[in-house]
Amino acid sequence: MNAVLHNDRLLRALLRQPVDVTPIWLMRQAGRYLPEYRAARARAGSFMALCQIPDWACEITLQPLARFPLDAAILFSDILTVPDAMGLGLSFSDGEGPRFARPLRSAADIARLAVPDPEVELRYVLDAVRLIRRELDGCVPLIGFSGSPWTLATYMVEGSSSKDYARIKALLYDQPSVLHCLLDTVARAVTVYLNGQIAAGAQAVMVFDTWGGILAPRAYREFSLAYLAQIVAGLTREAEQRRVPIILFTKGGGAWLEDLAATGCDAVGVDWTVDLGEARRRIGSRVALQGNLDPAVLYAAPERIRAQAAQVLADFGTGPGHIFNLGHGIQPGVDPDRVGALVAAVHELSRSRQPDRGT
Ligand code: CP3
């Protein structure tokens, strides 16, 4: 594994250290908006094959980096590999999204769950991490990731994507102690899984709490935030003589930024419903901020994208601690050239905004 990192802007910014330009990477930067991704998925036969065969996962991770000068790679995988490894039987059917063959239907189902050994049941992910690090050869850092316990539990209990979250919310209000048992098991699974990714070579890790925002404030703190904090407390914080930054992202969590910052994470992801300047005033002295361009801006003309990117940079203001990203993942219908325009604009516009690094 190459210990030299040629572009360490991401890791520096995550630790609120000065950088020459604002680093940028994009959630779902490898995905359906890229024709080469769609071609690879057709050749591999399924989305799961892309995740489970390390050569494919590596190839897809590198696809966006071949097109754009992004400042990080993110492991190509999915958050739902963890419940799959716990025996729920994951599949993705075209246009339908994820589905579990054996969703959790009772307290007994939940009591039976065991924490998977990442080097056994999720070995294909860790092999992909090792391979990607080798192929990146120190070019940019590799971000590992997982879903939050609450977000994973929603899929495990609902069995698929959901409109109303009826089953998981009924469980939350009817049998909170059963839900706590599930969340604790999943939090332990996520902790060893992320530590496995870090040992395999992930240089930063992000936890996606996509559905935290559907919770009432008290329920958010009890059923999502508490387990995010449990994970942060259990993660390896240093590897290869560098700090391994942790990014937490609750979509729709703008009201709880202070709580996220107080978990001990290094950075907080911010969705596009929050003003980034306000987010910085609230928590920017404690953590770095990642975000937060509205993903729909990428449907607009390149000069509009540039103007909107300039606005996000201005909202954050000068000084360290900003990682440019979208407020959520890239939509499949986006023209890749617009992504190129965004990456170029962020690097160009932020160059003049950085105070002298003094090196
Ligand atoms: O960001 C990246 O480029 C890394 C890869 C990545 C994927 N999923 C690939 C993917 C990451 C980080 C994820 C995380 C993920 N997966 C989340 C959290 C982030 C978020 O988007 O809120 C969630 C909720 C999932 C679960 C999931 N995976 C759903 C609901 C779906 C179907 C909906 C959709 O967008 O199609 C997926 C499939 C999925 N995961 C695709 C990709 C590229 C599309 C699969 C395909 O059809 O090729």
mmCIF file of C-alpha atoms and ligand atoms in Angstrom:
data_model
loop_
_atom_site.group_PDB
_atom_site.id
_atom_site.type_symbol
_atom_site.label_atom_id
_atom_site.label_comp_id
_atom_site.label_asym_id
_atom_site.label_seq_id
_atom_site.Cartn_x
_atom_site.Cartn_y
_atom_site.Cartn_z
ATOM 1 C CA MET A 1 0.000 0.000 0.000
ATOM 2 C CA ASN A 2 1.354 3.425 -0.975
ATOM 3 C CA ALA A 3 1.809 5.491 2.174
ATOM 4 C CA VAL A 4 2.446 8.711 0.189
ATOM 5 C CA LEU A 5 -0.706 10.659 -0.568
ATOM 6 C CA HIS A 6 -0.238 13.075 -3.485
ATOM 7 C CA ASN A 7 -3.503 14.946 -2.984
ATOM 8 C CA ASP A 8 -4.411 15.164 0.692
ATOM 9 C CA ARG A 9 -6.780 18.163 0.443
ATOM 10 C CA LEU A 10 -9.750 16.086 1.552
ATOM 11 C CA LEU A 11 -8.061 14.775 4.696
ATOM 12 C CA ARG A 12 -6.694 18.226 5.541
ATOM 13 C CA ALA A 13 -10.050 19.935 5.062
ATOM 14 C CA LEU A 14 -11.822 17.275 7.161
ATOM 15 C CA LEU A 15 -9.447 18.170 10.003
ATOM 16 C CA ARG A 16 -9.954 21.916 9.379
ATOM 17 C CA GLN A 17 -6.387 22.397 8.201
ATOM 18 C CA PRO A 18 -5.566 24.926 5.419
ATOM 19 C CA VAL A 19 -5.705 23.757 1.791
ATOM 20 C CA ASP A 20 -4.773 25.318 -1.579
ATOM 21 C CA VAL A 21 -8.262 24.850 -3.056
ATOM 22 C CA THR A 22 -11.531 23.545 -1.630
ATOM 23 C CA PRO A 23 -11.651 19.761 -2.091
ATOM 24 C CA ILE A 24 -14.666 18.304 -3.881
ATOM 25 C CA TRP A 25 -16.174 14.853 -4.188
ATOM 26 C CA LEU A 26 -19.806 13.981 -4.863
ATOM 27 C CA MET A 27 -22.178 11.506 -3.271
ATOM 28 C CA ARG A 28 -22.979 8.816 -5.898
ATOM 29 C CA GLN A 29 -20.101 10.081 -8.053
ATOM 30 C CA ALA A 30 -19.920 6.546 -9.495
ATOM 31 C CA GLY A 31 -23.387 5.642 -10.701
ATOM 32 C CA ARG A 32 -26.048 5.614 -13.361
ATOM 33 C CA TYR A 33 -25.421 9.120 -14.758
ATOM 34 C CA LEU A 34 -22.157 7.696 -16.232
ATOM 35 C CA PRO A 35 -22.571 5.694 -19.472
ATOM 36 C CA GLU A 36 -19.499 3.623 -18.533
ATOM 37 C CA TYR A 37 -21.248 2.639 -15.271
ATOM 38 C CA ARG A 38 -24.371 1.518 -17.128
ATOM 39 C CA ALA A 39 -22.225 -0.481 -19.564
ATOM 40 C CA ALA A 40 -20.332 -2.173 -16.720
ATOM 41 C CA ARG A 41 -23.562 -3.076 -14.911
ATOM 42 C CA ALA A 42 -24.945 -4.604 -18.109
ATOM 43 C CA ARG A 43 -21.762 -6.669 -18.539
ATOM 44 C CA ALA A 44 -21.623 -7.727 -14.867
ATOM 45 C CA GLY A 45 -25.307 -8.725 -14.996
ATOM 46 C CA SER A 46 -26.499 -7.003 -11.813
ATOM 47 C CA PHE A 47 -25.800 -4.257 -9.304
ATOM 48 C CA MET A 48 -24.946 -6.856 -6.628
ATOM 49 C CA ALA A 49 -22.314 -8.428 -8.901
ATOM 50 C CA LEU A 50 -20.675 -4.995 -9.174
ATOM 51 C CA CYS A 51 -20.550 -4.827 -5.376
ATOM 52 C CA GLN A 52 -19.462 -8.417 -4.756
ATOM 53 C CA ILE A 53 -16.693 -8.805 -7.349
ATOM 54 C CA PRO A 54 -13.759 -6.659 -6.204
ATOM 55 C CA ASP A 55 -12.445 -6.108 -9.759
ATOM 56 C CA TRP A 56 -15.798 -4.570 -10.715
ATOM 57 C CA ALA A 57 -16.106 -2.529 -7.514
ATOM 58 C CA CYS A 58 -12.604 -1.187 -8.117
ATOM 59 C CA GLU A 59 -13.218 -0.369 -11.775
ATOM 60 C CA ILE A 60 -16.416 1.515 -10.933
ATOM 61 C CA THR A 61 -14.871 3.390 -8.017
ATOM 62 C CA LEU A 62 -12.225 4.725 -10.424
ATOM 63 C CA GLN A 63 -14.604 5.630 -13.287
ATOM 64 C CA PRO A 64 -15.464 9.182 -12.147
ATOM 65 C CA LEU A 65 -11.802 9.872 -11.293
ATOM 66 C CA ALA A 66 -10.809 9.088 -14.873
ATOM 67 C CA ARG A 67 -13.180 11.833 -16.047
ATOM 68 C CA PHE A 68 -12.941 14.547 -13.383
ATOM 69 C CA PRO A 69 -10.153 15.837 -11.067
ATOM 70 C CA LEU A 70 -12.091 14.844 -7.937
ATOM 71 C CA ASP A 71 -10.264 15.055 -4.606
ATOM 72 C CA ALA A 72 -11.430 11.680 -3.261
ATOM 73 C CA ALA A 73 -12.585 8.242 -4.279
ATOM 74 C CA ILE A 74 -15.527 6.655 -2.474
ATOM 75 C CA LEU A 75 -15.692 2.893 -2.248
ATOM 76 C CA PHE A 76 -18.249 1.508 -4.680
ATOM 77 C CA SER A 77 -20.631 -0.612 -2.628
ATOM 78 C CA ASP A 78 -23.965 -0.150 -0.880
ATOM 79 C CA ILE A 79 -25.115 0.415 2.697
ATOM 80 C CA LEU A 80 -27.370 -2.658 2.483
ATOM 81 C CA THR A 81 -24.493 -5.164 2.242
ATOM 82 C CA VAL A 82 -24.443 -5.242 6.072
ATOM 83 C CA PRO A 83 -28.032 -6.491 6.526
ATOM 84 C CA ASP A 84 -27.396 -8.872 3.621
ATOM 85 C CA ALA A 85 -24.421 -10.266 5.558
ATOM 86 C CA MET A 86 -26.760 -10.632 8.571
ATOM 87 C CA GLY A 87 -28.834 -13.071 6.516
ATOM 88 C CA LEU A 88 -31.707 -10.937 5.175
ATOM 89 C CA GLY A 89 -31.152 -11.815 1.492
ATOM 90 C CA LEU A 90 -30.695 -8.578 -0.498
ATOM 91 C CA SER A 91 -31.636 -8.173 -4.152
ATOM 92 C CA PHE A 92 -32.104 -5.204 -6.471
ATOM 93 C CA SER A 93 -34.636 -5.475 -9.238
ATOM 94 C CA ASP A 94 -34.492 -2.982 -12.119
ATOM 95 C CA GLY A 95 -36.271 0.266 -11.379
ATOM 96 C CA GLU A 96 -37.630 -1.059 -8.082
ATOM 97 C CA GLY A 97 -34.803 -0.511 -5.645
ATOM 98 C CA PRO A 98 -33.641 -2.834 -2.882
ATOM 99 C CA ARG A 99 -35.646 -5.743 -1.448
ATOM 100 C CA PHE A 100 -34.954 -8.196 1.385
ATOM 101 C CA ALA A 101 -36.162 -11.795 1.026
ATOM 102 C CA ARG A 102 -36.274 -12.202 4.830
ATOM 103 C CA PRO A 103 -37.228 -8.861 6.444
ATOM 104 C CA LEU A 104 -37.428 -8.708 10.246
ATOM 105 C CA ARG A 105 -40.981 -9.499 11.295
ATOM 106 C CA SER A 106 -40.768 -10.273 15.015
ATOM 107 C CA ALA A 107 -38.793 -9.746 18.221
ATOM 108 C CA ALA A 108 -37.511 -13.307 17.751
ATOM 109 C CA ASP A 109 -36.116 -12.419 14.290
ATOM 110 C CA ILE A 110 -34.294 -9.489 15.904
ATOM 111 C CA ALA A 111 -32.988 -11.517 18.862
ATOM 112 C CA ARG A 112 -31.493 -14.075 16.441
ATOM 113 C CA LEU A 113 -29.348 -11.531 14.545
ATOM 114 C CA ALA A 114 -25.596 -11.849 14.924
ATOM 115 C CA VAL A 115 -22.815 -9.353 14.180
ATOM 116 C CA PRO A 116 -21.079 -10.486 10.984
ATOM 117 C CA ASP A 117 -17.292 -10.849 10.853
ATOM 118 C CA PRO A 118 -16.341 -8.374 8.104
ATOM 119 C CA GLU A 119 -13.337 -10.473 7.041
ATOM 120 C CA VAL A 120 -15.717 -13.415 6.459
ATOM 121 C CA GLU A 121 -19.233 -12.342 5.396
ATOM 122 C CA LEU A 122 -18.118 -8.978 3.994
ATOM 123 C CA ARG A 123 -14.712 -10.038 2.771
ATOM 124 C CA TYR A 124 -15.590 -8.969 -0.784
ATOM 125 C CA VAL A 125 -15.915 -5.345 0.420
ATOM 126 C CA LEU A 126 -12.594 -5.405 2.282
ATOM 127 C CA ASP A 127 -10.904 -7.052 -0.715
ATOM 128 C CA ALA A 128 -12.309 -4.236 -2.876
ATOM 129 C CA VAL A 129 -10.909 -1.637 -0.445
ATOM 130 C CA ARG A 130 -7.454 -3.260 -0.593
ATOM 131 C CA LEU A 131 -7.552 -3.441 -4.390
ATOM 132 C CA ILE A 132 -8.761 0.163 -4.806
ATOM 133 C CA ARG A 133 -5.980 1.459 -2.525
ATOM 134 C CA ARG A 134 -3.439 -0.395 -4.628
ATOM 135 C CA GLU A 135 -4.886 0.975 -7.886
ATOM 136 C CA LEU A 136 -5.211 4.536 -6.562
ATOM 137 C CA ASP A 137 -1.500 4.411 -5.735
ATOM 138 C CA GLY A 138 -1.702 7.446 -3.432
ATOM 139 C CA CYS A 139 -3.396 9.661 -6.012
ATOM 140 C CA VAL A 140 -6.344 10.704 -3.792
ATOM 141 C CA PRO A 141 -7.696 9.318 -0.503
ATOM 142 C CA LEU A 142 -10.302 6.556 -0.365
ATOM 143 C CA ILE A 143 -13.492 7.119 1.649
ATOM 144 C CA GLY A 144 -15.168 4.082 3.200
ATOM 145 C CA PHE A 145 -18.782 4.165 4.364
ATOM 146 C CA SER A 146 -21.712 2.513 6.049
ATOM 147 C CA GLY A 147 -25.363 3.224 6.701
ATOM 148 C CA SER A 148 -26.456 4.438 10.139
ATOM 149 C CA PRO A 149 -28.144 1.869 12.398
ATOM 150 C CA TRP A 150 -31.490 3.706 12.134
ATOM 151 C CA THR A 151 -31.331 3.900 8.317
ATOM 152 C CA LEU A 152 -30.323 0.236 7.989
ATOM 153 C CA ALA A 153 -33.061 -0.763 10.447
ATOM 154 C CA THR A 154 -35.713 1.000 8.316
ATOM 155 C CA TYR A 155 -34.837 -1.243 5.354
ATOM 156 C CA MET A 156 -34.472 -4.359 7.534
ATOM 157 C CA VAL A 157 -37.926 -3.903 9.083
ATOM 158 C CA GLU A 158 -39.796 -2.502 6.058
ATOM 159 C CA GLY A 159 -38.164 -5.027 3.685
ATOM 160 C CA SER A 160 -37.730 -2.442 0.908
ATOM 161 C CA SER A 161 -37.866 1.306 0.327
ATOM 162 C CA SER A 162 -40.943 2.738 2.027
ATOM 163 C CA LYS A 163 -43.300 5.666 1.622
ATOM 164 C CA ASP A 164 -44.740 5.795 5.129
ATOM 165 C CA TYR A 165 -42.295 3.797 7.314
ATOM 166 C CA ALA A 166 -45.368 2.270 8.952
ATOM 167 C CA ARG A 167 -43.672 -0.901 10.270
ATOM 168 C CA ILE A 168 -40.538 0.694 11.717
ATOM 169 C CA LYS A 169 -42.504 3.577 13.267
ATOM 170 C CA ALA A 170 -45.015 1.142 14.791
ATOM 171 C CA LEU A 171 -42.066 -0.796 16.249
ATOM 172 C CA LEU A 172 -40.541 2.437 17.580
ATOM 173 C CA TYR A 173 -43.688 3.487 19.423
ATOM 174 C CA ASP A 174 -45.071 0.026 20.385
ATOM 175 C CA GLN A 175 -41.902 -1.871 21.308
ATOM 176 C CA PRO A 176 -39.052 0.620 21.790
ATOM 177 C CA SER A 177 -36.910 -1.901 23.680
ATOM 178 C CA VAL A 178 -37.087 -4.354 20.761
ATOM 179 C CA LEU A 179 -36.007 -1.580 18.386
ATOM 180 C CA HIS A 180 -33.150 -0.665 20.758
ATOM 181 C CA CYS A 181 -32.006 -4.276 20.687
ATOM 182 C CA LEU A 182 -31.955 -4.179 16.853
ATOM 183 C CA LEU A 183 -30.162 -0.809 16.729
ATOM 184 C CA ASP A 184 -27.528 -1.949 19.223
ATOM 185 C CA THR A 185 -26.771 -5.096 17.179
ATOM 186 C CA VAL A 186 -26.568 -3.078 13.961
ATOM 187 C CA ALA A 187 -24.383 -0.404 15.613
ATOM 188 C CA ARG A 188 -21.941 -3.112 16.710
ATOM 189 C CA ALA A 189 -21.996 -4.579 13.179
ATOM 190 C CA VAL A 190 -21.347 -1.153 11.626
ATOM 191 C CA THR A 191 -18.500 -0.424 14.051
ATOM 192 C CA VAL A 192 -16.552 -3.609 13.273
ATOM 193 C CA TYR A 193 -17.354 -3.226 9.563
ATOM 194 C CA LEU A 194 -15.991 0.342 9.406
ATOM 195 C CA ASN A 195 -12.965 -0.663 11.478
ATOM 196 C CA GLY A 196 -12.453 -3.477 8.953
ATOM 197 C CA GLN A 197 -12.582 -0.948 6.104
ATOM 198 C CA ILE A 198 -10.070 1.275 7.935
ATOM 199 C CA ALA A 199 -7.715 -1.673 8.521
ATOM 200 C CA ALA A 200 -8.046 -2.564 4.822
ATOM 201 C CA GLY A 201 -7.094 0.985 3.774
ATOM 202 C CA ALA A 202 -10.057 3.396 3.962
ATOM 203 C CA GLN A 203 -8.560 6.805 4.853
ATOM 204 C CA ALA A 204 -11.809 8.509 5.973
ATOM 205 C CA VAL A 205 -15.237 7.061 6.729
ATOM 206 C CA MET A 206 -18.732 8.425 6.298
ATOM 207 C CA VAL A 207 -21.948 7.237 7.938
ATOM 208 C CA PHE A 208 -25.093 7.845 5.857
ATOM 209 C CA ASP A 209 -28.150 8.493 8.013
ATOM 210 C CA THR A 210 -30.482 8.938 5.070
ATOM 211 C CA TRP A 211 -33.708 8.478 7.037
ATOM 212 C CA GLY A 212 -32.856 10.201 10.338
ATOM 213 C CA GLY A 213 -34.808 13.199 9.060
ATOM 214 C CA ILE A 214 -38.152 11.361 9.227
ATOM 215 C CA LEU A 215 -37.935 11.195 13.023
ATOM 216 C CA ALA A 216 -39.419 13.543 15.613
ATOM 217 C CA PRO A 217 -36.667 15.371 17.545
ATOM 218 C CA ARG A 218 -36.816 13.223 20.688
ATOM 219 C CA ALA A 219 -37.012 10.037 18.619
ATOM 220 C CA TYR A 220 -34.061 11.196 16.481
ATOM 221 C CA ARG A 221 -31.888 11.598 19.570
ATOM 222 C CA GLU A 222 -32.956 8.295 21.097
ATOM 223 C CA PHE A 223 -33.048 6.052 18.015
ATOM 224 C CA SER A 224 -30.546 7.539 15.560
ATOM 225 C CA LEU A 225 -28.125 9.998 17.159
ATOM 226 C CA ALA A 226 -27.341 7.792 20.182
ATOM 227 C CA TYR A 227 -26.183 4.987 17.877
ATOM 228 C CA LEU A 228 -24.164 7.361 15.677
ATOM 229 C CA ALA A 229 -22.380 8.428 18.866
ATOM 230 C CA GLN A 230 -21.849 4.768 19.856
ATOM 231 C CA ILE A 231 -20.206 4.126 16.471
ATOM 232 C CA VAL A 232 -17.970 7.220 16.673
ATOM 233 C CA ALA A 233 -16.797 6.077 20.137
ATOM 234 C CA GLY A 234 -15.850 2.643 18.766
ATOM 235 C CA LEU A 235 -13.975 3.614 15.599
ATOM 236 C CA THR A 236 -10.239 3.435 14.976
ATOM 237 C CA ARG A 237 -9.105 7.064 14.772
ATOM 238 C CA GLU A 238 -5.591 6.608 13.426
ATOM 239 C CA ALA A 239 -4.051 4.447 10.698
ATOM 240 C CA GLU A 240 -0.866 4.746 8.627
ATOM 241 C CA GLN A 241 0.268 7.521 11.025
ATOM 242 C CA ARG A 242 -2.688 9.735 10.058
ATOM 243 C CA ARG A 243 -5.965 10.572 11.705
ATOM 244 C CA VAL A 244 -8.901 8.809 10.029
ATOM 245 C CA PRO A 245 -11.655 11.453 9.912
ATOM 246 C CA ILE A 246 -15.286 10.492 10.495
ATOM 247 C CA ILE A 247 -18.086 12.239 8.574
ATOM 248 C CA LEU A 248 -21.680 11.979 9.824
ATOM 249 C CA PHE A 249 -24.578 12.883 7.546
ATOM 250 C CA THR A 250 -28.226 12.960 8.593
ATOM 251 C CA LYS A 251 -30.321 13.922 5.583
ATOM 252 C CA GLY A 252 -33.008 16.321 6.792
ATOM 253 C CA GLY A 253 -31.046 16.750 10.019
ATOM 254 C CA GLY A 254 -30.523 20.521 9.820
ATOM 255 C CA ALA A 255 -32.239 21.043 13.165
ATOM 256 C CA TRP A 256 -29.775 18.737 14.931
ATOM 257 C CA LEU A 257 -26.380 19.907 13.635
ATOM 258 C CA GLU A 258 -25.167 20.724 17.168
ATOM 259 C CA ASP A 259 -26.038 17.199 18.330
ATOM 260 C CA LEU A 260 -24.168 15.662 15.395
ATOM 261 C CA ALA A 261 -21.109 17.842 16.086
ATOM 262 C CA ALA A 262 -21.194 16.806 19.758
ATOM 263 C CA THR A 263 -20.791 13.085 18.922
ATOM 264 C CA GLY A 264 -17.032 13.535 18.502
ATOM 265 C CA CYS A 265 -17.042 13.177 14.713
ATOM 266 C CA ASP A 266 -14.643 15.269 12.607
ATOM 267 C CA ALA A 267 -17.101 16.511 9.977
ATOM 268 C CA VAL A 268 -20.831 16.880 9.431
ATOM 269 C CA GLY A 269 -22.537 16.504 6.065
ATOM 270 C CA VAL A 270 -25.124 19.207 5.401
ATOM 271 C CA ASP A 271 -28.026 18.834 2.974
ATOM 272 C CA TRP A 272 -29.197 21.680 0.707
ATOM 273 C CA THR A 273 -32.065 22.789 2.965
ATOM 274 C CA VAL A 274 -29.618 24.466 5.355
ATOM 275 C CA ASP A 275 -27.672 27.678 4.678
ATOM 276 C CA LEU A 276 -24.011 26.666 4.868
ATOM 277 C CA GLY A 277 -23.022 29.979 6.499
ATOM 278 C CA GLU A 278 -25.570 29.377 9.238
ATOM 279 C CA ALA A 279 -24.326 25.788 9.667
ATOM 280 C CA ARG A 280 -20.807 27.167 10.032
ATOM 281 C CA ARG A 281 -21.841 29.716 12.662
ATOM 282 C CA ARG A 282 -23.551 26.943 14.597
ATOM 283 C CA ILE A 283 -20.937 24.164 14.499
ATOM 284 C CA GLY A 284 -18.020 25.303 12.300
ATOM 285 C CA SER A 285 -15.691 25.935 15.224
ATOM 286 C CA ARG A 286 -15.959 22.280 16.244
ATOM 287 C CA VAL A 287 -16.199 20.266 12.990
ATOM 288 C CA ALA A 288 -15.613 20.554 9.254
ATOM 289 C CA LEU A 289 -18.649 20.893 6.978
ATOM 290 C CA GLN A 290 -19.341 18.852 3.875
ATOM 291 C CA GLY A 291 -21.889 20.016 1.297
ATOM 292 C CA ASN A 292 -24.255 21.374 0.274
ATOM 293 C CA LEU A 293 -25.235 22.217 -3.317
ATOM 294 C CA ASP A 294 -28.795 21.231 -4.282
ATOM 295 C CA PRO A 295 -28.248 18.132 -6.500
ATOM 296 C CA ALA A 296 -30.862 19.524 -8.923
ATOM 297 C CA VAL A 297 -28.506 22.411 -9.816
ATOM 298 C CA LEU A 298 -26.718 19.860 -12.025
ATOM 299 C CA TYR A 299 -29.714 19.946 -14.399
ATOM 300 C CA ALA A 300 -28.954 23.623 -15.133
ATOM 301 C CA ALA A 301 -26.594 25.185 -17.702
ATOM 302 C CA PRO A 302 -22.835 25.215 -16.903
ATOM 303 C CA GLU A 303 -22.759 28.977 -16.189
ATOM 304 C CA ARG A 304 -25.661 28.565 -13.735
ATOM 305 C CA ILE A 305 -23.873 25.672 -12.055
ATOM 306 C CA ARG A 306 -20.807 27.880 -11.696
ATOM 307 C CA ALA A 307 -22.847 30.696 -10.148
ATOM 308 C CA GLN A 308 -24.533 28.330 -7.677
ATOM 309 C CA ALA A 309 -21.172 26.775 -6.738
ATOM 310 C CA ALA A 310 -19.803 30.293 -6.131
ATOM 311 C CA GLN A 311 -22.766 30.931 -3.841
ATOM 312 C CA VAL A 312 -22.074 27.810 -1.744
ATOM 313 C CA LEU A 313 -18.392 28.792 -1.445
ATOM 314 C CA ALA A 314 -19.416 32.322 -0.432
ATOM 315 C CA ASP A 315 -21.948 30.980 2.079
ATOM 316 C CA PHE A 316 -19.178 28.988 3.781
ATOM 317 C CA GLY A 317 -16.782 31.951 3.583
ATOM 318 C CA THR A 318 -13.002 31.929 3.837
ATOM 319 C CA GLY A 319 -10.873 29.740 6.046
ATOM 320 C CA PRO A 320 -10.438 26.005 6.414
ATOM 321 C CA GLY A 321 -12.985 23.280 7.111
ATOM 322 C CA HIS A 322 -15.094 23.017 3.941
ATOM 323 C CA ILE A 323 -15.422 19.973 1.694
ATOM 324 C CA PHE A 324 -17.564 20.764 -1.318
ATOM 325 C CA ASN A 325 -20.266 18.192 -2.088
ATOM 326 C CA LEU A 326 -23.892 17.976 -3.072
ATOM 327 C CA GLY A 327 -26.572 17.968 -0.387
ATOM 328 C CA HIS A 328 -27.466 14.407 -1.489
ATOM 329 C CA GLY A 329 -26.515 11.988 -4.300
ATOM 330 C CA ILE A 330 -26.231 12.815 -8.021
ATOM 331 C CA GLN A 331 -29.457 12.044 -9.891
ATOM 332 C CA PRO A 332 -29.211 9.380 -12.635
ATOM 333 C CA GLY A 333 -30.420 11.805 -15.367
ATOM 334 C CA VAL A 334 -27.563 14.299 -14.976
ATOM 335 C CA ASP A 335 -25.258 15.006 -17.958
ATOM 336 C CA PRO A 336 -21.684 14.051 -16.944
ATOM 337 C CA ASP A 337 -20.360 17.244 -18.582
ATOM 338 C CA ARG A 338 -22.288 19.270 -15.989
ATOM 339 C CA VAL A 339 -20.466 17.369 -13.247
ATOM 340 C CA GLY A 340 -17.190 18.270 -14.967
ATOM 341 C CA ALA A 341 -18.262 21.925 -15.034
ATOM 342 C CA LEU A 342 -18.992 21.830 -11.286
ATOM 343 C CA VAL A 343 -15.655 20.251 -10.336
ATOM 344 C CA ALA A 344 -13.724 22.768 -12.459
ATOM 345 C CA ALA A 345 -15.717 25.700 -11.068
ATOM 346 C CA VAL A 346 -15.141 24.718 -7.428
ATOM 347 C CA HIS A 347 -11.385 24.369 -7.890
ATOM 348 C CA GLU A 348 -11.088 27.590 -9.896
ATOM 349 C CA LEU A 349 -13.325 29.743 -7.719
ATOM 350 C CA SER A 350 -11.897 28.549 -4.414
ATOM 351 C CA ARG A 351 -8.240 29.050 -5.336
ATOM 352 C CA SER A 352 -8.439 32.792 -4.697
ATOM 353 C CA ARG A 353 -10.423 32.346 -1.475
ATOM 354 C CA GLN A 354 -7.824 30.409 0.490
ATOM 355 C CA PRO A 355 -5.614 32.273 2.928
ATOM 356 C CA ASP A 356 -1.876 31.690 2.317
ATOM 357 C CA ARG A 357 -0.893 28.210 3.517
ATOM 358 C CA GLY A 358 2.449 29.658 4.553
ATOM 359 C CA THR A 359 4.443 26.812 3.018
HETATM 360 O O1 CP3 B 1 -21.538 7.438 -3.500
HETATM 361 C C1 CP3 B 1 -21.018 6.567 -4.219
HETATM 362 O O2 CP3 B 1 -20.682 6.781 -5.384
HETATM 363 C C2 CP3 B 1 -20.702 5.210 -3.600
HETATM 364 C C3 CP3 B 1 -21.685 4.190 -3.831
HETATM 365 C C4 CP3 B 1 -22.986 4.164 -3.069
HETATM 366 C C5 CP3 B 1 -24.128 3.511 -3.574
HETATM 367 N N1 CP3 B 1 -25.081 3.503 -2.598
HETATM 368 C C6 CP3 B 1 -24.247 2.885 -4.898
HETATM 369 C C7 CP3 B 1 -25.574 2.613 -5.448
HETATM 370 C C8 CP3 B 1 -23.284 4.632 -1.790
HETATM 371 C C9 CP3 B 1 -22.457 5.453 -0.828
HETATM 372 C C10 CP3 B 1 -24.620 4.195 -1.509
HETATM 373 C C11 CP3 B 1 -25.292 4.441 -0.218
HETATM 374 C C12 CP3 B 1 -26.720 4.143 -0.097
HETATM 375 N N2 CP3 B 1 -27.413 3.066 -0.578
HETATM 376 C C13 CP3 B 1 -27.620 4.912 0.680
HETATM 377 C C14 CP3 B 1 -27.247 6.131 1.490
HETATM 378 C C15 CP3 B 1 -26.989 7.320 0.650
HETATM 379 C C16 CP3 B 1 -28.219 7.901 0.041
HETATM 380 O O3 CP3 B 1 -28.313 7.866 -1.191
HETATM 381 O O4 CP3 B 1 -29.063 8.386 0.803
HETATM 382 C C17 CP3 B 1 -28.879 4.311 0.598
HETATM 383 C C18 CP3 B 1 -30.161 4.799 1.247
HETATM 384 C C19 CP3 B 1 -28.732 3.128 -0.185
HETATM 385 C C20 CP3 B 1 -29.772 2.119 -0.482
HETATM 386 C C21 CP3 B 1 -30.028 2.014 -1.930
HETATM 387 N N3 CP3 B 1 -29.122 1.566 -2.868
HETATM 388 C C22 CP3 B 1 -31.210 2.343 -2.597
HETATM 389 C C23 CP3 B 1 -32.469 2.890 -1.931
HETATM 390 C C24 CP3 B 1 -31.005 2.068 -3.947
HETATM 391 C C25 CP3 B 1 -32.022 2.147 -5.044
HETATM 392 C C26 CP3 B 1 -32.387 3.561 -5.327
HETATM 393 C C27 CP3 B 1 -31.485 4.119 -6.381
HETATM 394 O O5 CP3 B 1 -30.922 5.197 -6.196
HETATM 395 O O6 CP3 B 1 -31.448 3.444 -7.418
HETATM 396 C C28 CP3 B 1 -29.661 1.626 -4.104
HETATM 397 C C29 CP3 B 1 -29.004 1.243 -5.347
HETATM 398 C C30 CP3 B 1 -27.678 1.869 -5.669
HETATM 399 N N4 CP3 B 1 -26.651 2.055 -4.794
HETATM 400 C C31 CP3 B 1 -27.263 2.316 -6.959
HETATM 401 C C32 CP3 B 1 -25.945 2.770 -6.830
HETATM 402 C C33 CP3 B 1 -25.046 3.289 -7.908
HETATM 403 C C34 CP3 B 1 -28.080 2.220 -8.216
HETATM 404 C C35 CP3 B 1 -28.087 0.789 -8.649
HETATM 405 C C36 CP3 B 1 -28.312 0.628 -10.116
HETATM 406 O O7 CP3 B 1 -29.484 0.611 -10.514
HETATM 407 O O8 CP3 B 1 -27.320 0.521 -10.839
#
